[in-house]
Structures are given as structure tokens and as C-alpha cells.
Amino acid sequence: MLLAIDAGNTNVVFALVDGREIKTRWRIATDPRRTGDEYAVWLHQLLELEGYSKADVTAAIIGTVVPRATHNLEVLASKYFGVEALIAGEGKAAWPIPLDVDEPQNVGADRALNAMAAHAKFPGDLIVIDFGTATTFDIVDYNGAYKGGIIAPGINLSLDALVNAAAKLPRIAIEVPENKSVIGRTTASQMLTGVYWGYVAMMEGLVARLEEEIGRPVKVIATGGLAALFDKQTDLFDTVEPDLTIQGLSLLHEKVASA
């Protein structure tokens, strides 16, 4: 089976993939200082808890936006699983889709992987919204080319900035408000209203502008850990695909293996 590793700025997600089926997944906080040995101790225990062993891993692929974490993840694959990890976007695992932007070398691996996976699953023009440390809006045209997009602060990042800059504001959890009123009656409810409904308004406004600029029917796909937080409070998303980046890693590995 394939060990697919998505190293983001907040979390590293490990997934065990059989064919195109994600059998199980785990996440750990991103720390570029974490060694391959430390990853191995943690991951081997989780594999055993799910009924797998390290012998079940026959290949590995890494998609990362944290360059300092890459080496230790490669060590994990080679030392403890006996495989040479592919690095998404490099060497044999170069992007098989056009990156039709002014600085293709600066496109994050997660965004290219999302574009690949989304185009493989859905026809036509697409907007992929990924809720991570940043919230990104990526445009994929009907031919599968990545055309660019938008980078906005993630909702937790926005909340952290607000709390850190205002001494009397409490730290609150991001959750779905109890009702759709935008008039908060307490400090905490006013903060939640501003962050949550402000975020919904931002998404709806940006997608409307993107759709107008694209000028053709567009399907909107949401992914990332916080996508489900907004799904029931807006009709913006046509579908939610929480594992789009892992699906992209699996698809890229498949293309390399069949080449």
C-alpha cells in the first residue's frame, strides 16, 4: 500500500492508500525539527492499532509546503519502510498538469495536488476552496490547467491575530453559531459572529467575483479540515471533498508508477 504524506503548515497528514481507497489516516502537528525516528515510533504504533504493519507499506509519496520537514520524512520512508519516497512536483513526480501562472515554481504542492484530484473527479471549470492555515481559492479550467487563485488568512489565523492584538478579548472556539443572527449579545458571540459570518461573506463575495471573471459555469469544491464547519450554513459549495490532497498524491503516484 501507499503511504501518502501531506505536510502542511499546521499538520502533517499520513494516509494509507490501497489503490485509490484511503484505508486510514492520521495527523500530527507540524514540527520541522521532528526526526524520522520520532515519526517512526508514533506511526508504527498507529499502524498496529489499525491492524497494519510496516511491511504493508510498499511505496511513499510526500507533498509538502514545509521544505524543512522534507528530509526527515524522506528518512522515515527509507529507514523504516525501505522505500524511496517520491516528492510531489519534483523529478519523476513532476506535475502532469499545466501550471498556467506567472510563477509556476512557487505554486504550493497542496494546491497543485488539489487541482489534479479535482479535475480527475469533476468535469468543467472548477473553484477549489481549501481550508487550512491559509484559505486558498484555486481555479482549474476545463482542460485541467491550474490558472491561479487567491490566498486569504485561515479562519484560525484570523482569530489568533484578533486575540493577540486585543488584550481584553477572550480566546473562543470556532464553531457553527447557534442561530443566523449577526447581532451578538456578548463579547464572545460578537467575536464568533465577526469571524464566522465574516468568513462566509468573504467566501461568497470572492467566489461571486471569480465566477464573473471566469464567465462560464463553475463547480465549487471545498476541502480541508474546516470545510464541514461552513457546509451547512451556505449553499456556496457544490461538494465537499475532505481528502482531496491525499487523493492528488495517490493519483500522482499512480501516474509515475504507470509511466
PDB file of C-alpha atoms in Angstrom:
ATOM      1  CA  MET A   1       0.000   0.000   0.000  1.00  0.00           C
ATOM      2  CA  LEU A   2       0.955   3.616  -0.494  1.00  0.00           C
ATOM      3  CA  LEU A   3       1.921   5.866   2.403  1.00  0.00           C
ATOM      4  CA  ALA A   4       0.777   9.333   1.296  1.00  0.00           C
ATOM      5  CA  ILE A   5       2.140  12.211   3.369  1.00  0.00           C
ATOM      6  CA  ASP A   6       0.688  15.720   3.189  1.00  0.00           C
ATOM      7  CA  ALA A   7       2.937  18.096   5.144  1.00  0.00           C
ATOM      8  CA  GLY A   8       1.104  21.359   5.745  1.00  0.00           C
ATOM      9  CA  ASN A   9       1.981  24.378   7.832  1.00  0.00           C
ATOM     10  CA  THR A  10      -0.244  23.285  10.742  1.00  0.00           C
ATOM     11  CA  ASN A  11      -0.453  19.485  10.484  1.00  0.00           C
ATOM     12  CA  VAL A  12       1.217  16.578   8.724  1.00  0.00           C
ATOM     13  CA  VAL A  13      -1.371  14.064   7.495  1.00  0.00           C
ATOM     14  CA  PHE A  14      -0.334  10.449   6.899  1.00  0.00           C
ATOM     15  CA  ALA A  15      -2.717   8.232   4.926  1.00  0.00           C
ATOM     16  CA  LEU A  16      -2.558   4.572   3.987  1.00  0.00           C
ATOM     17  CA  VAL A  17      -3.944   4.175   0.479  1.00  0.00           C
ATOM     18  CA  ASP A  18      -4.825   0.905  -1.263  1.00  0.00           C
ATOM     19  CA  GLY A  19      -5.398   1.600  -4.949  1.00  0.00           C
ATOM     20  CA  ARG A  20      -7.456   4.779  -4.688  1.00  0.00           C
ATOM     21  CA  GLU A  21      -9.130   3.832  -1.416  1.00  0.00           C
ATOM     22  CA  ILE A  22      -7.968   5.630   1.699  1.00  0.00           C
ATOM     23  CA  LYS A  23      -7.869   2.921   4.343  1.00  0.00           C
ATOM     24  CA  THR A  24      -6.945   5.119   7.294  1.00  0.00           C
ATOM     25  CA  ARG A  25      -5.339   8.461   8.090  1.00  0.00           C
ATOM     26  CA  TRP A  26      -3.577  10.151  10.990  1.00  0.00           C
ATOM     27  CA  ARG A  27      -2.384  13.699  11.668  1.00  0.00           C
ATOM     28  CA  ILE A  28       0.311  15.206  13.834  1.00  0.00           C
ATOM     29  CA  ALA A  29       1.274  18.844  14.462  1.00  0.00           C
ATOM     30  CA  THR A  30       3.872  20.088  12.004  1.00  0.00           C
ATOM     31  CA  ASP A  31       7.309  20.489  13.555  1.00  0.00           C
ATOM     32  CA  PRO A  32      10.256  20.666  11.114  1.00  0.00           C
ATOM     33  CA  ARG A  33      12.562  19.563  13.949  1.00  0.00           C
ATOM     34  CA  ARG A  34      10.764  16.223  14.379  1.00  0.00           C
ATOM     35  CA  THR A  35      13.129  13.466  13.221  1.00  0.00           C
ATOM     36  CA  GLY A  36      12.425  10.433  11.108  1.00  0.00           C
ATOM     37  CA  ASP A  37      12.962   8.305  14.216  1.00  0.00           C
ATOM     38  CA  GLU A  38      10.284  10.216  16.129  1.00  0.00           C
ATOM     39  CA  TYR A  39       7.821   9.909  13.256  1.00  0.00           C
ATOM     40  CA  ALA A  40       8.531   6.158  13.090  1.00  0.00           C
ATOM     41  CA  VAL A  41       7.792   5.479  16.768  1.00  0.00           C
ATOM     42  CA  TRP A  42       4.486   7.332  16.536  1.00  0.00           C
ATOM     43  CA  LEU A  43       3.441   5.932  13.146  1.00  0.00           C
ATOM     44  CA  HIS A  44       4.337   2.292  13.819  1.00  0.00           C
ATOM     45  CA  GLN A  45       2.132   2.305  16.914  1.00  0.00           C
ATOM     46  CA  LEU A  46      -0.788   3.756  14.963  1.00  0.00           C
ATOM     47  CA  LEU A  47      -0.352   1.222  12.162  1.00  0.00           C
ATOM     48  CA  GLU A  48      -0.554  -1.603  14.695  1.00  0.00           C
ATOM     49  CA  LEU A  49      -3.646  -0.131  16.327  1.00  0.00           C
ATOM     50  CA  GLU A  50      -5.367  -0.218  12.928  1.00  0.00           C
ATOM     51  CA  GLY A  51      -4.240  -3.783  12.238  1.00  0.00           C
ATOM     52  CA  TYR A  52      -1.416  -2.982   9.808  1.00  0.00           C
ATOM     53  CA  SER A  53       2.365  -3.349   9.930  1.00  0.00           C
ATOM     54  CA  LYS A  54       5.253  -1.511   8.322  1.00  0.00           C
ATOM     55  CA  ALA A  55       5.513  -4.369   5.805  1.00  0.00           C
ATOM     56  CA  ASP A  56       2.170  -3.268   4.351  1.00  0.00           C
ATOM     57  CA  VAL A  57       3.786  -0.047   3.113  1.00  0.00           C
ATOM     58  CA  THR A  58       5.332  -0.653  -0.314  1.00  0.00           C
ATOM     59  CA  ALA A  59       5.631   2.942  -1.576  1.00  0.00           C
ATOM     60  CA  ALA A  60       5.586   6.502  -0.288  1.00  0.00           C
ATOM     61  CA  ILE A  61       4.920   9.952  -1.692  1.00  0.00           C
ATOM     62  CA  ILE A  62       5.316  13.310   0.038  1.00  0.00           C
ATOM     63  CA  GLY A  63       3.562  16.565  -0.761  1.00  0.00           C
ATOM     64  CA  THR A  64       4.908  19.425   1.323  1.00  0.00           C
ATOM     65  CA  VAL A  65       4.723  23.169   1.742  1.00  0.00           C
ATOM     66  CA  VAL A  66       7.261  22.969   4.594  1.00  0.00           C
ATOM     67  CA  PRO A  67      10.663  22.392   2.933  1.00  0.00           C
ATOM     68  CA  ARG A  68      12.458  21.926   6.273  1.00  0.00           C
ATOM     69  CA  ALA A  69      10.270  18.904   7.052  1.00  0.00           C
ATOM     70  CA  THR A  70      11.003  17.063   3.802  1.00  0.00           C
ATOM     71  CA  HIS A  71      14.330  15.467   4.694  1.00  0.00           C
ATOM     72  CA  ASN A  72      13.076  13.875   7.908  1.00  0.00           C
ATOM     73  CA  LEU A  73      10.037  12.472   6.115  1.00  0.00           C
ATOM     74  CA  GLU A  74      12.315  11.001   3.442  1.00  0.00           C
ATOM     75  CA  VAL A  75      14.391   9.405   6.222  1.00  0.00           C
ATOM     76  CA  LEU A  76      11.208   7.927   7.684  1.00  0.00           C
ATOM     77  CA  ALA A  77      10.342   6.309   4.344  1.00  0.00           C
ATOM     78  CA  SER A  78      13.818   4.959   3.580  1.00  0.00           C
ATOM     79  CA  LYS A  79      14.974   3.890   7.050  1.00  0.00           C
ATOM     80  CA  TYR A  80      11.776   2.442   8.459  1.00  0.00           C
ATOM     81  CA  PHE A  81       9.776   1.366   5.399  1.00  0.00           C
ATOM     82  CA  GLY A  82      12.593   0.594   2.970  1.00  0.00           C
ATOM     83  CA  VAL A  83      11.177   2.731   0.146  1.00  0.00           C
ATOM     84  CA  GLU A  84      12.359   5.850  -1.650  1.00  0.00           C
ATOM     85  CA  ALA A  85       9.669   8.497  -1.283  1.00  0.00           C
ATOM     86  CA  LEU A  86       8.555  10.463  -4.309  1.00  0.00           C
ATOM     87  CA  ILE A  87       8.405  14.225  -3.761  1.00  0.00           C
ATOM     88  CA  ALA A  88       5.355  15.747  -5.415  1.00  0.00           C
ATOM     89  CA  GLY A  89       6.365  18.254  -8.070  1.00  0.00           C
ATOM     90  CA  GLU A  90       9.980  17.066  -8.308  1.00  0.00           C
ATOM     91  CA  GLY A  91      11.901  14.626 -10.531  1.00  0.00           C
ATOM     92  CA  LYS A  92       9.836  11.646 -11.642  1.00  0.00           C
ATOM     93  CA  ALA A  93       6.844  13.134  -9.813  1.00  0.00           C
ATOM     94  CA  ALA A  94       6.854  16.416 -11.777  1.00  0.00           C
ATOM     95  CA  TRP A  95       3.414  17.953 -12.190  1.00  0.00           C
ATOM     96  CA  PRO A  96       1.466  16.335 -15.031  1.00  0.00           C
ATOM     97  CA  ILE A  97      -0.849  19.359 -15.351  1.00  0.00           C
ATOM     98  CA  PRO A  98      -0.065  22.820 -16.754  1.00  0.00           C
ATOM     99  CA  LEU A  99       0.580  25.446 -14.090  1.00  0.00           C
ATOM    100  CA  ASP A 100      -0.589  28.418 -16.145  1.00  0.00           C
ATOM    101  CA  VAL A 101       0.560  31.195 -13.802  1.00  0.00           C
ATOM    102  CA  ASP A 102       3.372  33.744 -13.804  1.00  0.00           C
ATOM    103  CA  GLU A 103       5.430  31.926 -11.125  1.00  0.00           C
ATOM    104  CA  PRO A 104       4.730  28.183 -11.538  1.00  0.00           C
ATOM    105  CA  GLN A 105       7.733  27.313  -9.371  1.00  0.00           C
ATOM    106  CA  ASN A 106       6.001  28.976  -6.404  1.00  0.00           C
ATOM    107  CA  VAL A 107       2.703  27.074  -6.599  1.00  0.00           C
ATOM    108  CA  GLY A 108       2.254  25.136  -3.343  1.00  0.00           C
ATOM    109  CA  ALA A 109       2.234  21.360  -3.655  1.00  0.00           C
ATOM    110  CA  ASP A 110      -1.142  21.137  -1.912  1.00  0.00           C
ATOM    111  CA  ARG A 111      -2.718  23.470  -4.473  1.00  0.00           C
ATOM    112  CA  ALA A 112      -1.362  21.569  -7.473  1.00  0.00           C
ATOM    113  CA  LEU A 113      -2.439  18.258  -5.913  1.00  0.00           C
ATOM    114  CA  ASN A 114      -5.928  19.613  -5.244  1.00  0.00           C
ATOM    115  CA  ALA A 115      -6.165  20.799  -8.847  1.00  0.00           C
ATOM    116  CA  MET A 116      -5.135  17.366 -10.153  1.00  0.00           C
ATOM    117  CA  ALA A 117      -7.572  15.471  -7.949  1.00  0.00           C
ATOM    118  CA  ALA A 118     -10.468  17.846  -8.577  1.00  0.00           C
ATOM    119  CA  HIS A 119     -10.070  17.706 -12.362  1.00  0.00           C
ATOM    120  CA  ALA A 120      -9.881  13.895 -12.245  1.00  0.00           C
ATOM    121  CA  LYS A 121     -13.216  13.741 -10.389  1.00  0.00           C
ATOM    122  CA  PHE A 122     -15.242  16.582 -11.887  1.00  0.00           C
ATOM    123  CA  PRO A 123     -15.628  17.933 -15.443  1.00  0.00           C
ATOM    124  CA  GLY A 124     -15.640  21.573 -16.435  1.00  0.00           C
ATOM    125  CA  ASP A 125     -14.289  24.677 -14.750  1.00  0.00           C
ATOM    126  CA  LEU A 126     -13.660  24.399 -11.017  1.00  0.00           C
ATOM    127  CA  ILE A 127     -13.017  26.543  -7.967  1.00  0.00           C
ATOM    128  CA  VAL A 128     -11.330  24.582  -5.164  1.00  0.00           C
ATOM    129  CA  ILE A 129     -11.507  26.165  -1.713  1.00  0.00           C
ATOM    130  CA  ASP A 130      -9.026  24.639   0.749  1.00  0.00           C
ATOM    131  CA  PHE A 131      -9.437  25.462   4.438  1.00  0.00           C
ATOM    132  CA  GLY A 132      -6.002  25.196   6.021  1.00  0.00           C
ATOM    133  CA  THR A 133      -3.576  27.546   7.750  1.00  0.00           C
ATOM    134  CA  ALA A 134      -4.473  29.819   4.857  1.00  0.00           C
ATOM    135  CA  THR A 135      -7.731  29.582   2.946  1.00  0.00           C
ATOM    136  CA  THR A 136      -6.950  29.236  -0.743  1.00  0.00           C
ATOM    137  CA  PHE A 137      -9.196  29.568  -3.764  1.00  0.00           C
ATOM    138  CA  ASP A 138      -7.792  27.747  -6.796  1.00  0.00           C
ATOM    139  CA  ILE A 139      -9.041  27.933 -10.367  1.00  0.00           C
ATOM    140  CA  VAL A 140      -8.849  24.827 -12.567  1.00  0.00           C
ATOM    141  CA  ASP A 141     -10.073  25.164 -16.142  1.00  0.00           C
ATOM    142  CA  TYR A 142     -11.981  22.541 -18.136  1.00  0.00           C
ATOM    143  CA  ASN A 143      -8.692  21.227 -19.598  1.00  0.00           C
ATOM    144  CA  GLY A 144      -7.227  20.602 -16.138  1.00  0.00           C
ATOM    145  CA  ALA A 145      -4.808  23.533 -16.130  1.00  0.00           C
ATOM    146  CA  TYR A 146      -4.176  25.385 -12.890  1.00  0.00           C
ATOM    147  CA  LYS A 147      -4.932  29.055 -13.639  1.00  0.00           C
ATOM    148  CA  GLY A 148      -4.172  30.784 -10.341  1.00  0.00           C
ATOM    149  CA  GLY A 149      -6.355  31.878  -7.453  1.00  0.00           C
ATOM    150  CA  ILE A 150      -6.499  33.674  -4.129  1.00  0.00           C
ATOM    151  CA  ILE A 151      -4.731  33.292  -0.780  1.00  0.00           C
ATOM    152  CA  ALA A 152      -6.558  34.571   2.321  1.00  0.00           C
ATOM    153  CA  PRO A 153      -5.736  34.172   6.028  1.00  0.00           C
ATOM    154  CA  GLY A 154      -7.193  30.996   7.508  1.00  0.00           C
ATOM    155  CA  ILE A 155     -10.042  31.426   9.965  1.00  0.00           C
ATOM    156  CA  ASN A 156      -7.962  30.267  12.956  1.00  0.00           C
ATOM    157  CA  LEU A 157      -5.119  32.543  11.871  1.00  0.00           C
ATOM    158  CA  SER A 158      -7.551  35.470  11.722  1.00  0.00           C
ATOM    159  CA  LEU A 159      -8.879  34.664  15.172  1.00  0.00           C
ATOM    160  CA  ASP A 160      -5.380  34.325  16.625  1.00  0.00           C
ATOM    161  CA  ALA A 161      -4.420  37.735  15.220  1.00  0.00           C
ATOM    162  CA  LEU A 162      -7.531  39.310  16.747  1.00  0.00           C
ATOM    163  CA  VAL A 163      -6.995  37.776  20.199  1.00  0.00           C
ATOM    164  CA  ASN A 164      -3.259  38.503  20.252  1.00  0.00           C
ATOM    165  CA  ALA A 165      -3.765  42.147  19.300  1.00  0.00           C
ATOM    166  CA  ALA A 166      -6.631  42.951  21.671  1.00  0.00           C
ATOM    167  CA  ALA A 167      -5.787  42.394  25.340  1.00  0.00           C
ATOM    168  CA  LYS A 168      -9.352  42.078  26.665  1.00  0.00           C
ATOM    169  CA  LEU A 169     -10.753  39.762  24.004  1.00  0.00           C
ATOM    170  CA  PRO A 170     -11.092  36.121  25.117  1.00  0.00           C
ATOM    171  CA  ARG A 171      -9.953  33.115  23.102  1.00  0.00           C
ATOM    172  CA  ILE A 172     -13.018  31.388  21.662  1.00  0.00           C
ATOM    173  CA  ALA A 173     -13.565  28.185  19.741  1.00  0.00           C
ATOM    174  CA  ILE A 174     -14.563  28.356  16.092  1.00  0.00           C
ATOM    175  CA  GLU A 175     -17.942  26.672  15.808  1.00  0.00           C
ATOM    176  CA  VAL A 176     -21.224  26.996  13.946  1.00  0.00           C
ATOM    177  CA  PRO A 177     -23.256  29.787  15.599  1.00  0.00           C
ATOM    178  CA  GLU A 178     -26.473  28.691  17.320  1.00  0.00           C
ATOM    179  CA  ASN A 179     -28.554  30.889  15.021  1.00  0.00           C
ATOM    180  CA  LYS A 180     -28.117  33.091  11.971  1.00  0.00           C
ATOM    181  CA  SER A 181     -28.426  36.375  13.825  1.00  0.00           C
ATOM    182  CA  VAL A 182     -25.443  38.631  13.227  1.00  0.00           C
ATOM    183  CA  ILE A 183     -26.160  40.779  16.275  1.00  0.00           C
ATOM    184  CA  GLY A 184     -24.033  39.440  19.104  1.00  0.00           C
ATOM    185  CA  ARG A 185     -25.204  39.960  22.687  1.00  0.00           C
ATOM    186  CA  THR A 186     -21.919  39.109  24.431  1.00  0.00           C
ATOM    187  CA  THR A 187     -18.284  39.770  23.624  1.00  0.00           C
ATOM    188  CA  ALA A 188     -17.746  36.109  22.727  1.00  0.00           C
ATOM    189  CA  SER A 189     -20.828  35.926  20.493  1.00  0.00           C
ATOM    190  CA  GLN A 190     -19.832  39.160  18.741  1.00  0.00           C
ATOM    191  CA  MET A 191     -16.387  37.712  18.050  1.00  0.00           C
ATOM    192  CA  LEU A 192     -17.875  34.485  16.708  1.00  0.00           C
ATOM    193  CA  THR A 193     -20.264  36.458  14.522  1.00  0.00           C
ATOM    194  CA  GLY A 194     -17.455  38.579  13.125  1.00  0.00           C
ATOM    195  CA  VAL A 195     -15.131  35.688  12.450  1.00  0.00           C
ATOM    196  CA  TYR A 196     -17.652  33.085  11.263  1.00  0.00           C
ATOM    197  CA  TRP A 197     -20.192  35.111   9.303  1.00  0.00           C
ATOM    198  CA  GLY A 198     -17.458  37.479   8.146  1.00  0.00           C
ATOM    199  CA  TYR A 199     -15.698  34.462   6.699  1.00  0.00           C
ATOM    200  CA  VAL A 200     -18.860  33.225   4.982  1.00  0.00           C
ATOM    201  CA  ALA A 201     -19.386  36.682   3.470  1.00  0.00           C
ATOM    202  CA  MET A 202     -15.768  36.785   2.281  1.00  0.00           C
ATOM    203  CA  MET A 203     -16.084  33.380   0.602  1.00  0.00           C
ATOM    204  CA  GLU A 204     -19.389  34.173  -1.068  1.00  0.00           C
ATOM    205  CA  GLY A 205     -18.120  37.538  -2.272  1.00  0.00           C
ATOM    206  CA  LEU A 206     -14.840  36.195  -3.660  1.00  0.00           C
ATOM    207  CA  VAL A 207     -16.490  33.246  -5.386  1.00  0.00           C
ATOM    208  CA  ALA A 208     -19.025  35.594  -6.999  1.00  0.00           C
ATOM    209  CA  ARG A 209     -16.176  37.715  -8.356  1.00  0.00           C
ATOM    210  CA  LEU A 210     -14.297  34.637  -9.575  1.00  0.00           C
ATOM    211  CA  GLU A 211     -17.370  33.261 -11.336  1.00  0.00           C
ATOM    212  CA  GLU A 212     -17.955  36.614 -13.028  1.00  0.00           C
ATOM    213  CA  GLU A 213     -14.341  36.741 -14.228  1.00  0.00           C
ATOM    214  CA  ILE A 214     -14.296  33.120 -15.450  1.00  0.00           C
ATOM    215  CA  GLY A 215     -17.504  33.703 -17.372  1.00  0.00           C
ATOM    216  CA  ARG A 216     -18.542  30.043 -17.619  1.00  0.00           C
ATOM    217  CA  PRO A 217     -20.460  27.668 -15.312  1.00  0.00           C
ATOM    218  CA  VAL A 218     -18.230  26.707 -12.393  1.00  0.00           C
ATOM    219  CA  LYS A 219     -18.391  23.913  -9.810  1.00  0.00           C
ATOM    220  CA  VAL A 220     -17.195  24.896  -6.315  1.00  0.00           C
ATOM    221  CA  ILE A 221     -15.378  22.200  -4.324  1.00  0.00           C
ATOM    222  CA  ALA A 222     -14.473  22.579  -0.660  1.00  0.00           C
ATOM    223  CA  THR A 223     -11.681  20.649   1.041  1.00  0.00           C
ATOM    224  CA  GLY A 224      -9.572  20.823   4.189  1.00  0.00           C
ATOM    225  CA  GLY A 225     -10.303  20.200   7.831  1.00  0.00           C
ATOM    226  CA  LEU A 226     -12.692  23.123   8.373  1.00  0.00           C
ATOM    227  CA  ALA A 227     -14.785  22.709   5.214  1.00  0.00           C
ATOM    228  CA  ALA A 228     -17.552  20.904   7.107  1.00  0.00           C
ATOM    229  CA  LEU A 229     -17.814  23.858   9.504  1.00  0.00           C
ATOM    230  CA  PHE A 230     -19.316  26.007   6.746  1.00  0.00           C
ATOM    231  CA  ASP A 231     -21.097  23.462   4.567  1.00  0.00           C
ATOM    232  CA  LYS A 232     -24.476  23.643   6.303  1.00  0.00           C
ATOM    233  CA  GLN A 233     -24.536  27.428   6.622  1.00  0.00           C
ATOM    234  CA  THR A 234     -24.024  28.363   2.974  1.00  0.00           C
ATOM    235  CA  ASP A 235     -25.084  26.922  -0.369  1.00  0.00           C
ATOM    236  CA  LEU A 236     -21.762  28.015  -1.853  1.00  0.00           C
ATOM    237  CA  PHE A 237     -20.247  24.511  -2.182  1.00  0.00           C
ATOM    238  CA  ASP A 238     -21.358  22.035  -4.817  1.00  0.00           C
ATOM    239  CA  THR A 239     -19.492  19.291  -2.972  1.00  0.00           C
ATOM    240  CA  VAL A 240     -17.141  18.748  -0.033  1.00  0.00           C
ATOM    241  CA  GLU A 241     -14.096  16.517  -0.604  1.00  0.00           C
ATOM    242  CA  PRO A 242     -12.162  16.397   2.695  1.00  0.00           C
ATOM    243  CA  ASP A 243      -9.310  14.227   1.352  1.00  0.00           C
ATOM    244  CA  LEU A 244      -8.622  15.985  -1.945  1.00  0.00           C
ATOM    245  CA  THR A 245      -4.880  16.498  -1.312  1.00  0.00           C
ATOM    246  CA  ILE A 246      -4.363  12.835  -0.364  1.00  0.00           C
ATOM    247  CA  GLN A 247      -6.333  11.831  -3.466  1.00  0.00           C
ATOM    248  CA  GLY A 248      -3.989  14.003  -5.518  1.00  0.00           C
ATOM    249  CA  LEU A 249      -0.938  12.292  -4.007  1.00  0.00           C
ATOM    250  CA  SER A 250      -2.410   8.874  -4.811  1.00  0.00           C
ATOM    251  CA  LEU A 251      -3.178   9.949  -8.373  1.00  0.00           C
ATOM    252  CA  LEU A 252       0.326  11.364  -8.890  1.00  0.00           C
ATOM    253  CA  HIS A 253       1.939   8.165  -7.574  1.00  0.00           C
ATOM    254  CA  GLU A 254      -0.275   6.156  -9.906  1.00  0.00           C
ATOM    255  CA  LYS A 255       0.840   8.218 -12.907  1.00  0.00           C
ATOM    256  CA  VAL A 256       4.523   7.775 -12.010  1.00  0.00           C
ATOM    257  CA  ALA A 257       4.111   4.028 -11.450  1.00  0.00           C
ATOM    258  CA  SER A 258       2.397   3.578 -14.817  1.00  0.00           C
ATOM    259  CA  ALA A 259       4.905   5.700 -16.781  1.00  0.00           C
TER     260      ALA A 259
END
